[in-house]
mmCIF file with all atom_site columns, C-alpha atoms in Angstrom:
data_model
loop_
_atom_site.group_PDB
_atom_site.id
_atom_site.type_symbol
_atom_site.label_atom_id
_atom_site.label_alt_id
_atom_site.label_comp_id
_atom_site.label_asym_id
_atom_site.label_entity_id
_atom_site.label_seq_id
_atom_site.pdbx_PDB_ins_code
_atom_site.Cartn_x
_atom_site.Cartn_y
_atom_site.Cartn_z
_atom_site.occupancy
_atom_site.B_iso_or_equiv
_atom_site.pdbx_formal_charge
_atom_site.auth_seq_id
_atom_site.auth_comp_id
_atom_site.auth_asym_id
_atom_site.auth_atom_id
_atom_site.pdbx_PDB_model_num
ATOM 1   C CA . UNK A 1 1   ? -10.238 12.360 -77.486 1.00 0.00 ? 16  UNK A CA 1
ATOM 2   C CA . UNK A 1 2   ? -8.940  14.767 -75.557 1.00 0.00 ? 17  UNK A CA 1
ATOM 3   C CA . UNK A 1 3   ? -5.850  16.768 -76.308 1.00 0.00 ? 18  UNK A CA 1
ATOM 4   C CA . UNK A 1 4   ? -2.538  16.586 -73.597 1.00 0.00 ? 19  UNK A CA 1
ATOM 5   C CA . UNK A 1 5   ? -1.865  20.493 -74.053 1.00 0.00 ? 20  UNK A CA 1
ATOM 6   C CA . UNK A 1 6   ? 1.987   21.021 -72.346 1.00 0.00 ? 21  UNK A CA 1
ATOM 7   C CA . UNK A 1 7   ? 1.111   22.504 -69.281 1.00 0.00 ? 22  UNK A CA 1
ATOM 8   C CA . UNK A 1 8   ? -0.508  19.280 -68.602 1.00 0.00 ? 23  UNK A CA 1
ATOM 9   C CA . UNK A 1 9   ? 3.042   17.476 -68.861 1.00 0.00 ? 24  UNK A CA 1
ATOM 10  C CA . UNK A 1 10  ? 5.016   20.428 -66.989 1.00 0.00 ? 25  UNK A CA 1
ATOM 11  C CA . UNK A 1 11  ? 2.663   19.897 -64.563 1.00 0.00 ? 26  UNK A CA 1
ATOM 12  C CA . UNK A 1 12  ? 3.006   15.985 -64.189 1.00 0.00 ? 27  UNK A CA 1
ATOM 13  C CA . UNK A 1 13  ? 6.928   16.992 -64.426 1.00 0.00 ? 28  UNK A CA 1
ATOM 14  C CA . UNK A 1 14  ? 6.254   19.786 -61.874 1.00 0.00 ? 29  UNK A CA 1
ATOM 15  C CA . UNK A 1 15  ? 4.470   17.339 -59.026 1.00 0.00 ? 30  UNK A CA 1
ATOM 16  C CA . UNK A 1 16  ? 6.336   14.757 -59.676 1.00 0.00 ? 31  UNK A CA 1
ATOM 17  C CA . UNK A 1 17  ? 9.983   16.184 -59.121 1.00 0.00 ? 32  UNK A CA 1
ATOM 18  C CA . UNK A 1 18  ? 8.106   18.098 -56.589 1.00 0.00 ? 33  UNK A CA 1
ATOM 19  C CA . UNK A 1 19  ? 7.376   15.567 -54.322 1.00 0.00 ? 34  UNK A CA 1
ATOM 20  C CA . UNK A 1 20  ? 10.840  13.723 -54.522 1.00 0.00 ? 35  UNK A CA 1
ATOM 21  C CA . UNK A 1 21  ? 11.963  16.748 -53.207 1.00 0.00 ? 36  UNK A CA 1
ATOM 22  C CA . UNK A 1 22  ? 9.889   16.168 -50.777 1.00 0.00 ? 37  UNK A CA 1
ATOM 23  C CA . UNK A 1 23  ? 9.742   12.989 -49.212 1.00 0.00 ? 38  UNK A CA 1
ATOM 24  C CA . UNK A 1 24  ? 13.411  12.960 -49.426 1.00 0.00 ? 39  UNK A CA 1
ATOM 25  C CA . UNK A 1 25  ? 14.425  11.124 -53.220 1.00 0.00 ? 40  UNK A CA 1
ATOM 26  C CA . UNK A 1 26  ? 16.231  13.374 -54.397 1.00 0.00 ? 41  UNK A CA 1
ATOM 27  C CA . UNK A 1 27  ? 18.038  15.037 -50.774 1.00 0.00 ? 42  UNK A CA 1
ATOM 28  C CA . UNK A 1 28  ? 19.630  18.571 -50.182 1.00 0.00 ? 43  UNK A CA 1
ATOM 29  C CA . UNK A 1 29  ? 22.799  19.541 -51.927 1.00 0.00 ? 44  UNK A CA 1
ATOM 30  C CA . UNK A 1 30  ? 22.091  15.937 -55.000 1.00 0.00 ? 45  UNK A CA 1
ATOM 31  C CA . UNK A 1 31  ? 22.409  18.000 -58.200 1.00 0.00 ? 46  UNK A CA 1
ATOM 32  C CA . UNK A 1 32  ? 19.097  17.997 -61.138 1.00 0.00 ? 47  UNK A CA 1
ATOM 33  C CA . UNK A 1 33  ? 20.107  17.450 -64.612 1.00 0.00 ? 48  UNK A CA 1
ATOM 34  C CA . UNK A 1 34  ? 17.223  17.925 -67.066 1.00 0.00 ? 49  UNK A CA 1
ATOM 35  C CA . UNK A 1 35  ? 18.100  14.599 -68.739 1.00 0.00 ? 50  UNK A CA 1
ATOM 36  C CA . UNK A 1 36  ? 17.916  12.344 -66.107 1.00 0.00 ? 51  UNK A CA 1
ATOM 37  C CA . UNK A 1 37  ? 14.777  13.610 -65.140 1.00 0.00 ? 52  UNK A CA 1
ATOM 38  C CA . UNK A 1 38  ? 12.780  13.268 -67.913 1.00 0.00 ? 53  UNK A CA 1
ATOM 39  C CA . UNK A 1 39  ? 14.307  9.598  -68.980 1.00 0.00 ? 54  UNK A CA 1
ATOM 40  C CA . UNK A 1 40  ? 13.167  9.199  -65.331 1.00 0.00 ? 55  UNK A CA 1
ATOM 41  C CA . UNK A 1 41  ? 9.408   10.521 -66.265 1.00 0.00 ? 56  UNK A CA 1
ATOM 42  C CA . UNK A 1 42  ? 9.357   9.419  -69.365 1.00 0.00 ? 57  UNK A CA 1
ATOM 43  C CA . UNK A 1 43  ? 8.660   12.829 -69.979 1.00 0.00 ? 58  UNK A CA 1
ATOM 44  C CA . UNK A 1 44  ? 10.433  15.690 -73.006 1.00 0.00 ? 59  UNK A CA 1
ATOM 45  C CA . UNK A 1 45  ? 12.941  18.257 -71.666 1.00 0.00 ? 60  UNK A CA 1
ATOM 46  C CA . UNK A 1 46  ? 10.737  21.042 -71.696 1.00 0.00 ? 61  UNK A CA 1
ATOM 47  C CA . UNK A 1 47  ? 8.616   20.508 -69.810 1.00 0.00 ? 62  UNK A CA 1
ATOM 48  C CA . UNK A 1 48  ? 10.826  18.759 -67.363 1.00 0.00 ? 63  UNK A CA 1
ATOM 49  C CA . UNK A 1 49  ? 12.907  22.251 -67.795 1.00 0.00 ? 64  UNK A CA 1
ATOM 50  C CA . UNK A 1 50  ? 9.833   23.839 -66.674 1.00 0.00 ? 65  UNK A CA 1
ATOM 51  C CA . UNK A 1 51  ? 8.568   22.023 -63.731 1.00 0.00 ? 66  UNK A CA 1
ATOM 52  C CA . UNK A 1 52  ? 12.312  22.879 -62.924 1.00 0.00 ? 67  UNK A CA 1
ATOM 53  C CA . UNK A 1 53  ? 12.517  26.756 -63.516 1.00 0.00 ? 68  UNK A CA 1
ATOM 54  C CA . UNK A 1 54  ? 9.061   26.892 -61.300 1.00 0.00 ? 69  UNK A CA 1
ATOM 55  C CA . UNK A 1 55  ? 10.627  24.957 -58.717 1.00 0.00 ? 70  UNK A CA 1
ATOM 56  C CA . UNK A 1 56  ? 13.676  27.062 -58.678 1.00 0.00 ? 71  UNK A CA 1
ATOM 57  C CA . UNK A 1 57  ? 11.134  30.380 -57.880 1.00 0.00 ? 72  UNK A CA 1
ATOM 58  C CA . UNK A 1 58  ? 9.536   28.080 -55.271 1.00 0.00 ? 73  UNK A CA 1
ATOM 59  C CA . UNK A 1 59  ? 12.878  28.007 -53.081 1.00 0.00 ? 74  UNK A CA 1
ATOM 60  C CA . UNK A 1 60  ? 13.771  23.902 -53.508 1.00 0.00 ? 75  UNK A CA 1
ATOM 61  C CA . UNK A 1 61  ? 15.626  24.043 -56.315 1.00 0.00 ? 76  UNK A CA 1
ATOM 62  C CA . UNK A 1 62  ? 18.497  26.438 -57.135 1.00 0.00 ? 77  UNK A CA 1
ATOM 63  C CA . UNK A 1 63  ? 20.685  26.906 -61.076 1.00 0.00 ? 78  UNK A CA 1
ATOM 64  C CA . UNK A 1 64  ? 24.281  29.035 -61.715 1.00 0.00 ? 79  UNK A CA 1
ATOM 65  C CA . UNK A 1 65  ? 23.977  29.244 -65.624 1.00 0.00 ? 80  UNK A CA 1
ATOM 66  C CA . UNK A 1 66  ? 26.006  26.026 -67.411 1.00 0.00 ? 81  UNK A CA 1
ATOM 67  C CA . UNK A 1 67  ? 27.852  25.534 -63.893 1.00 0.00 ? 82  UNK A CA 1
ATOM 68  C CA . UNK A 1 68  ? 25.442  23.802 -61.684 1.00 0.00 ? 83  UNK A CA 1
ATOM 69  C CA . UNK A 1 69  ? 20.960  22.959 -60.873 1.00 0.00 ? 84  UNK A CA 1
ATOM 70  C CA . UNK A 1 70  ? 20.866  21.374 -58.243 1.00 0.00 ? 85  UNK A CA 1
ATOM 71  C CA . UNK A 1 71  ? 18.495  21.298 -54.611 1.00 0.00 ? 86  UNK A CA 1
ATOM 72  C CA . UNK A 1 72  ? 18.699  23.469 -52.631 1.00 0.00 ? 87  UNK A CA 1
ATOM 73  C CA . UNK A 1 73  ? 20.409  22.420 -48.670 1.00 0.00 ? 88  UNK A CA 1
ATOM 74  C CA . UNK A 1 74  ? 17.347  22.957 -45.846 1.00 0.00 ? 89  UNK A CA 1
ATOM 75  C CA . UNK A 1 75  ? 19.236  25.460 -43.151 1.00 0.00 ? 90  UNK A CA 1
ATOM 76  C CA . UNK A 1 76  ? 19.099  28.480 -46.290 1.00 0.00 ? 91  UNK A CA 1
ATOM 77  C CA . UNK A 1 77  ? 17.358  31.671 -46.188 1.00 0.00 ? 92  UNK A CA 1
ATOM 78  C CA . UNK A 1 78  ? 14.369  30.608 -47.487 1.00 0.00 ? 93  UNK A CA 1
ATOM 79  C CA . UNK A 1 79  ? 13.508  28.561 -45.968 1.00 0.00 ? 94  UNK A CA 1
ATOM 80  C CA . UNK A 1 80  ? 13.285  30.692 -42.693 1.00 0.00 ? 95  UNK A CA 1
ATOM 81  C CA . UNK A 1 81  ? 11.478  32.896 -45.041 1.00 0.00 ? 96  UNK A CA 1
ATOM 82  C CA . UNK A 1 82  ? 8.869   30.468 -45.989 1.00 0.00 ? 97  UNK A CA 1
ATOM 83  C CA . UNK A 1 83  ? 8.077   29.580 -42.666 1.00 0.00 ? 98  UNK A CA 1
ATOM 84  C CA . UNK A 1 84  ? 7.371   32.156 -41.786 1.00 0.00 ? 99  UNK A CA 1
ATOM 85  C CA . UNK A 1 85  ? 4.912   33.023 -44.131 1.00 0.00 ? 100 UNK A CA 1
ATOM 86  C CA . UNK A 1 86  ? 3.179   29.755 -43.455 1.00 0.00 ? 101 UNK A CA 1
ATOM 87  C CA . UNK A 1 87  ? 3.570   29.864 -40.228 1.00 0.00 ? 102 UNK A CA 1
ATOM 88  C CA . UNK A 1 88  ? 1.757   33.729 -39.621 1.00 0.00 ? 103 UNK A CA 1
ATOM 89  C CA . UNK A 1 89  ? -1.166  33.275 -43.393 1.00 0.00 ? 104 UNK A CA 1
ATOM 90  C CA . UNK A 1 90  ? -2.135  29.295 -40.508 1.00 0.00 ? 105 UNK A CA 1
ATOM 91  C CA . UNK A 1 91  ? -2.417  32.670 -38.205 1.00 0.00 ? 106 UNK A CA 1
ATOM 92  C CA . UNK A 1 92  ? -5.157  34.116 -39.651 1.00 0.00 ? 107 UNK A CA 1
ATOM 93  C CA . UNK A 1 93  ? -6.351  31.214 -40.799 1.00 0.00 ? 108 UNK A CA 1
ATOM 94  C CA . UNK A 1 94  ? -7.384  30.138 -37.800 1.00 0.00 ? 109 UNK A CA 1
ATOM 95  C CA . UNK A 1 95  ? -8.825  33.804 -36.867 1.00 0.00 ? 110 UNK A CA 1
ATOM 96  C CA . UNK A 1 96  ? -11.215 34.272 -39.793 1.00 0.00 ? 111 UNK A CA 1
ATOM 97  C CA . UNK A 1 97  ? -12.549 30.497 -39.108 1.00 0.00 ? 112 UNK A CA 1
ATOM 98  C CA . UNK A 1 98  ? -13.463 30.219 -35.784 1.00 0.00 ? 113 UNK A CA 1
ATOM 99  C CA . UNK A 1 99  ? -16.705 32.457 -35.995 1.00 0.00 ? 114 UNK A CA 1
ATOM 100 C CA . UNK A 1 100 ? -16.937 30.501 -38.600 1.00 0.00 ? 115 UNK A CA 1
ATOM 101 C CA . UNK A 1 101 ? -16.580 27.203 -37.760 1.00 0.00 ? 116 UNK A CA 1
ATOM 102 C CA . UNK A 1 102 ? -19.385 24.297 -37.186 1.00 0.00 ? 117 UNK A CA 1
ATOM 103 C CA . UNK A 1 103 ? -19.239 21.392 -34.811 1.00 0.00 ? 118 UNK A CA 1
ATOM 104 C CA . UNK A 1 104 ? -18.507 18.534 -38.434 1.00 0.00 ? 119 UNK A CA 1
ATOM 105 C CA . UNK A 1 105 ? -15.708 21.451 -38.600 1.00 0.00 ? 120 UNK A CA 1
ATOM 106 C CA . UNK A 1 106 ? -13.802 20.079 -34.962 1.00 0.00 ? 121 UNK A CA 1
ATOM 107 C CA . UNK A 1 107 ? -15.307 16.573 -35.221 1.00 0.00 ? 122 UNK A CA 1
ATOM 108 C CA . UNK A 1 108 ? -12.495 16.997 -38.650 1.00 0.00 ? 123 UNK A CA 1
ATOM 109 C CA . UNK A 1 109 ? -10.170 18.191 -36.585 1.00 0.00 ? 124 UNK A CA 1
ATOM 110 C CA . UNK A 1 110 ? -10.312 15.386 -33.751 1.00 0.00 ? 125 UNK A CA 1
ATOM 111 C CA . UNK A 1 111 ? -9.779  12.699 -36.461 1.00 0.00 ? 126 UNK A CA 1
ATOM 112 C CA . UNK A 1 112 ? -7.548  14.333 -37.818 1.00 0.00 ? 127 UNK A CA 1
ATOM 113 C CA . UNK A 1 113 ? -4.611  14.883 -34.672 1.00 0.00 ? 128 UNK A CA 1
ATOM 114 C CA . UNK A 1 114 ? -5.811  10.762 -34.127 1.00 0.00 ? 129 UNK A CA 1
ATOM 115 C CA . UNK A 1 115 ? -4.810  9.642  -37.530 1.00 0.00 ? 130 UNK A CA 1
ATOM 116 C CA . UNK A 1 116 ? -1.437  12.138 -36.578 1.00 0.00 ? 131 UNK A CA 1
ATOM 117 C CA . UNK A 1 117 ? -1.284  10.672 -33.155 1.00 0.00 ? 132 UNK A CA 1
ATOM 118 C CA . UNK A 1 118 ? -1.441  7.189  -34.335 1.00 0.00 ? 133 UNK A CA 1
ATOM 119 C CA . UNK A 1 119 ? 1.283   8.040  -37.713 1.00 0.00 ? 134 UNK A CA 1
ATOM 120 C CA . UNK A 1 120 ? 3.834   9.367  -34.966 1.00 0.00 ? 135 UNK A CA 1
ATOM 121 C CA . UNK A 1 121 ? 3.372   6.441  -32.866 1.00 0.00 ? 136 UNK A CA 1
ATOM 122 C CA . UNK A 1 122 ? 3.604   4.066  -35.832 1.00 0.00 ? 137 UNK A CA 1
ATOM 123 C CA . UNK A 1 123 ? 6.574   6.138  -37.285 1.00 0.00 ? 138 UNK A CA 1
ATOM 124 C CA . UNK A 1 124 ? 5.098   6.806  -41.287 1.00 0.00 ? 139 UNK A CA 1
ATOM 125 C CA . UNK A 1 125 ? 5.561   10.654 -41.427 1.00 0.00 ? 140 UNK A CA 1
ATOM 126 C CA . UNK A 1 126 ? 4.037   10.603 -44.625 1.00 0.00 ? 141 UNK A CA 1
ATOM 127 C CA . UNK A 1 127 ? 0.790   9.106  -42.455 1.00 0.00 ? 142 UNK A CA 1
ATOM 128 C CA . UNK A 1 128 ? 1.886   12.240 -39.707 1.00 0.00 ? 143 UNK A CA 1
ATOM 129 C CA . UNK A 1 129 ? 2.141   14.325 -42.937 1.00 0.00 ? 144 UNK A CA 1
ATOM 130 C CA . UNK A 1 130 ? -0.571  13.640 -44.640 1.00 0.00 ? 145 UNK A CA 1
ATOM 131 C CA . UNK A 1 131 ? -3.195  14.449 -41.024 1.00 0.00 ? 146 UNK A CA 1
ATOM 132 C CA . UNK A 1 132 ? -1.053  17.439 -40.118 1.00 0.00 ? 147 UNK A CA 1
ATOM 133 C CA . UNK A 1 133 ? -2.073  18.764 -43.020 1.00 0.00 ? 148 UNK A CA 1
ATOM 134 C CA . UNK A 1 134 ? -5.108  18.114 -43.033 1.00 0.00 ? 149 UNK A CA 1
ATOM 135 C CA . UNK A 1 135 ? -5.985  19.413 -38.403 1.00 0.00 ? 150 UNK A CA 1
ATOM 136 C CA . UNK A 1 136 ? -4.476  22.662 -40.585 1.00 0.00 ? 151 UNK A CA 1
ATOM 137 C CA . UNK A 1 137 ? -6.289  22.316 -43.883 1.00 0.00 ? 152 UNK A CA 1
ATOM 138 C CA . UNK A 1 138 ? -9.571  22.613 -41.941 1.00 0.00 ? 153 UNK A CA 1
ATOM 139 C CA . UNK A 1 139 ? -9.761  26.256 -41.141 1.00 0.00 ? 154 UNK A CA 1
ATOM 140 C CA . UNK A 1 140 ? -7.459  27.301 -44.478 1.00 0.00 ? 155 UNK A CA 1
ATOM 141 C CA . UNK A 1 141 ? -10.402 26.155 -45.956 1.00 0.00 ? 156 UNK A CA 1
ATOM 142 C CA . UNK A 1 142 ? -12.507 27.197 -43.179 1.00 0.00 ? 157 UNK A CA 1
ATOM 143 C CA . UNK A 1 143 ? -11.084 30.510 -43.821 1.00 0.00 ? 158 UNK A CA 1
ATOM 144 C CA . UNK A 1 144 ? -12.890 31.133 -46.944 1.00 0.00 ? 159 UNK A CA 1
ATOM 145 C CA . UNK A 1 145 ? -9.712  34.614 -48.225 1.00 0.00 ? 160 UNK A CA 1
ATOM 146 C CA . UNK A 1 146 ? -8.738  32.143 -50.911 1.00 0.00 ? 161 UNK A CA 1
ATOM 147 C CA . UNK A 1 147 ? -5.011  34.535 -50.896 1.00 0.00 ? 162 UNK A CA 1
ATOM 148 C CA . UNK A 1 148 ? -4.158  33.068 -46.966 1.00 0.00 ? 163 UNK A CA 1
ATOM 149 C CA . UNK A 1 149 ? -4.839  29.332 -49.263 1.00 0.00 ? 164 UNK A CA 1
ATOM 150 C CA . UNK A 1 150 ? -2.533  30.378 -52.112 1.00 0.00 ? 165 UNK A CA 1
ATOM 151 C CA . UNK A 1 151 ? 0.546   31.795 -50.036 1.00 0.00 ? 166 UNK A CA 1
ATOM 152 C CA . UNK A 1 152 ? -0.043  28.740 -48.372 1.00 0.00 ? 167 UNK A CA 1
ATOM 153 C CA . UNK A 1 153 ? 0.180   26.316 -51.059 1.00 0.00 ? 168 UNK A CA 1
ATOM 154 C CA . UNK A 1 154 ? 2.941   28.041 -53.052 1.00 0.00 ? 169 UNK A CA 1
ATOM 155 C CA . UNK A 1 155 ? 5.564   28.012 -49.452 1.00 0.00 ? 170 UNK A CA 1
ATOM 156 C CA . UNK A 1 156 ? 4.204   24.561 -47.909 1.00 0.00 ? 171 UNK A CA 1
ATOM 157 C CA . UNK A 1 157 ? 6.718   22.222 -50.435 1.00 0.00 ? 172 UNK A CA 1
ATOM 158 C CA . UNK A 1 158 ? 9.875   24.529 -49.358 1.00 0.00 ? 173 UNK A CA 1
ATOM 159 C CA . UNK A 1 159 ? 9.085   24.019 -45.372 1.00 0.00 ? 174 UNK A CA 1
ATOM 160 C CA . UNK A 1 160 ? 8.264   20.296 -46.057 1.00 0.00 ? 175 UNK A CA 1
ATOM 161 C CA . UNK A 1 161 ? 11.384  18.773 -45.698 1.00 0.00 ? 176 UNK A CA 1
ATOM 162 C CA . UNK A 1 162 ? 11.717  20.524 -42.500 1.00 0.00 ? 177 UNK A CA 1
ATOM 163 C CA . UNK A 1 163 ? 8.108   19.186 -41.151 1.00 0.00 ? 178 UNK A CA 1
ATOM 164 C CA . UNK A 1 164 ? 9.195   15.344 -42.167 1.00 0.00 ? 179 UNK A CA 1
ATOM 165 C CA . UNK A 1 165 ? 12.347  15.675 -40.507 1.00 0.00 ? 180 UNK A CA 1
ATOM 166 C CA . UNK A 1 166 ? 10.225  16.793 -36.914 1.00 0.00 ? 181 UNK A CA 1
ATOM 167 C CA . UNK A 1 167 ? 7.786   14.395 -37.084 1.00 0.00 ? 182 UNK A CA 1
ATOM 168 C CA . UNK A 1 168 ? 10.229  11.233 -37.153 1.00 0.00 ? 183 UNK A CA 1
ATOM 169 C CA . UNK A 1 169 ? 11.751  12.477 -34.184 1.00 0.00 ? 184 UNK A CA 1
ATOM 170 C CA . UNK A 1 170 ? 10.441  12.475 -30.757 1.00 0.00 ? 185 UNK A CA 1
ATOM 171 C CA . UNK A 1 171 ? 10.243  16.152 -29.774 1.00 0.00 ? 186 UNK A CA 1
ATOM 172 C CA . UNK A 1 172 ? 7.194   15.697 -32.679 1.00 0.00 ? 187 UNK A CA 1
ATOM 173 C CA . UNK A 1 173 ? 4.381   14.066 -30.644 1.00 0.00 ? 188 UNK A CA 1
ATOM 174 C CA . UNK A 1 174 ? 3.994   16.765 -29.088 1.00 0.00 ? 189 UNK A CA 1
ATOM 175 C CA . UNK A 1 175 ? 2.293   19.308 -31.549 1.00 0.00 ? 190 UNK A CA 1
ATOM 176 C CA . UNK A 1 176 ? -0.553  16.165 -30.707 1.00 0.00 ? 191 UNK A CA 1
ATOM 177 C CA . UNK A 1 177 ? -1.242  17.735 -26.814 1.00 0.00 ? 192 UNK A CA 1
ATOM 178 C CA . UNK A 1 178 ? -1.319  21.393 -29.064 1.00 0.00 ? 193 UNK A CA 1
ATOM 179 C CA . UNK A 1 179 ? -3.227  20.147 -31.724 1.00 0.00 ? 194 UNK A CA 1
ATOM 180 C CA . UNK A 1 180 ? -5.910  19.495 -28.649 1.00 0.00 ? 195 UNK A CA 1
ATOM 181 C CA . UNK A 1 181 ? -4.979  23.679 -27.049 1.00 0.00 ? 196 UNK A CA 1
ATOM 182 C CA . UNK A 1 182 ? -5.823  24.274 -30.365 1.00 0.00 ? 197 UNK A CA 1
ATOM 183 C CA . UNK A 1 183 ? -9.777  22.393 -31.080 1.00 0.00 ? 198 UNK A CA 1
ATOM 184 C CA . UNK A 1 184 ? -10.013 23.211 -27.702 1.00 0.00 ? 199 UNK A CA 1
ATOM 185 C CA . UNK A 1 185 ? -9.944  27.306 -28.431 1.00 0.00 ? 200 UNK A CA 1
ATOM 186 C CA . UNK A 1 186 ? -12.139 26.325 -31.809 1.00 0.00 ? 201 UNK A CA 1
ATOM 187 C CA . UNK A 1 187 ? -14.039 24.997 -30.040 1.00 0.00 ? 202 UNK A CA 1
ATOM 188 C CA . UNK A 1 188 ? -14.596 27.974 -27.395 1.00 0.00 ? 203 UNK A CA 1
ATOM 189 C CA . UNK A 1 189 ? -14.704 29.477 -29.647 1.00 0.00 ? 204 UNK A CA 1
ATOM 190 C CA . UNK A 1 190 ? -11.604 32.436 -29.171 1.00 0.00 ? 205 UNK A CA 1
ATOM 191 C CA . UNK A 1 191 ? -10.676 33.372 -32.812 1.00 0.00 ? 206 UNK A CA 1
ATOM 192 C CA . UNK A 1 192 ? -7.377  35.098 -30.690 1.00 0.00 ? 207 UNK A CA 1
ATOM 193 C CA . UNK A 1 193 ? -6.516  32.146 -28.611 1.00 0.00 ? 208 UNK A CA 1
ATOM 194 C CA . UNK A 1 194 ? -6.316  30.047 -31.806 1.00 0.00 ? 209 UNK A CA 1
ATOM 195 C CA . UNK A 1 195 ? -4.352  32.190 -33.224 1.00 0.00 ? 210 UNK A CA 1
ATOM 196 C CA . UNK A 1 196 ? -1.865  32.247 -31.307 1.00 0.00 ? 211 UNK A CA 1
ATOM 197 C CA . UNK A 1 197 ? -2.389  28.779 -30.524 1.00 0.00 ? 212 UNK A CA 1
ATOM 198 C CA . UNK A 1 198 ? -1.683  27.904 -34.153 1.00 0.00 ? 213 UNK A CA 1
ATOM 199 C CA . UNK A 1 199 ? 1.568   29.876 -34.960 1.00 0.00 ? 214 UNK A CA 1
ATOM 200 C CA . UNK A 1 200 ? 3.178   28.366 -31.614 1.00 0.00 ? 215 UNK A CA 1
ATOM 201 C CA . UNK A 1 201 ? 2.141   25.143 -32.266 1.00 0.00 ? 216 UNK A CA 1
ATOM 202 C CA . UNK A 1 202 ? 4.048   26.502 -36.498 1.00 0.00 ? 217 UNK A CA 1
ATOM 203 C CA . UNK A 1 203 ? 6.384   28.303 -34.362 1.00 0.00 ? 218 UNK A CA 1
ATOM 204 C CA . UNK A 1 204 ? 7.931   24.857 -33.737 1.00 0.00 ? 219 UNK A CA 1
ATOM 205 C CA . UNK A 1 205 ? 9.889   23.983 -36.548 1.00 0.00 ? 220 UNK A CA 1
ATOM 206 C CA . UNK A 1 206 ? 11.476  27.413 -35.999 1.00 0.00 ? 221 UNK A CA 1
ATOM 207 C CA . UNK A 1 207 ? 13.319  25.907 -33.640 1.00 0.00 ? 222 UNK A CA 1
ATOM 208 C CA . UNK A 1 208 ? 14.799  22.595 -36.055 1.00 0.00 ? 223 UNK A CA 1
ATOM 209 C CA . UNK A 1 209 ? 15.879  25.919 -38.242 1.00 0.00 ? 224 UNK A CA 1
ATOM 210 C CA . UNK A 1 210 ? 18.199  27.676 -35.108 1.00 0.00 ? 225 UNK A CA 1
ATOM 211 C CA . UNK A 1 211 ? 19.601  24.037 -33.649 1.00 0.00 ? 226 UNK A CA 1
ATOM 212 C CA . UNK A 1 212 ? 20.330  23.240 -37.825 1.00 0.00 ? 227 UNK A CA 1
#
């Protein structure tokens, strides 16, 4: 029987709490109590506390010693900072990936965008986010740049709540056409144009921050 180390419990807690924040089960500003989370997750307090410390570093949780621990509000400077980094990294990924793309990559992007469009029609936000991830992940993976991949993975969770808000509204449907333009640029192939279009696509999320 394989030994299950403390790090695994911490990772399980981290994944579960992060997901709860991103989908809104733990709403912005909601208080967080490690004892209650530990009971809900069937874990001890130690991995939960370690997970909350990691989520604080990621900007999803904020705390004040002997006062409070809570989910960060959506309209924070941390979200804006994270969005700017994610936007820039996706644009860089596109610029690096386009010269390396093949027909299979383009087909994968088209299929992901079709699923994305269908999910938006069905108002299935979770499915829309998953399909949008699949669309953009084609370029991210093809870029072959581990630093780009790691940076996107590190800061995307903070932006995810903003994406859920956008894809639950009619303006989110504009991303379908923007994705088609990105695919066309990749097929051209025009790496610079693809990077500009990807950056523009991600910029639509910044509009929500300005509105907030």
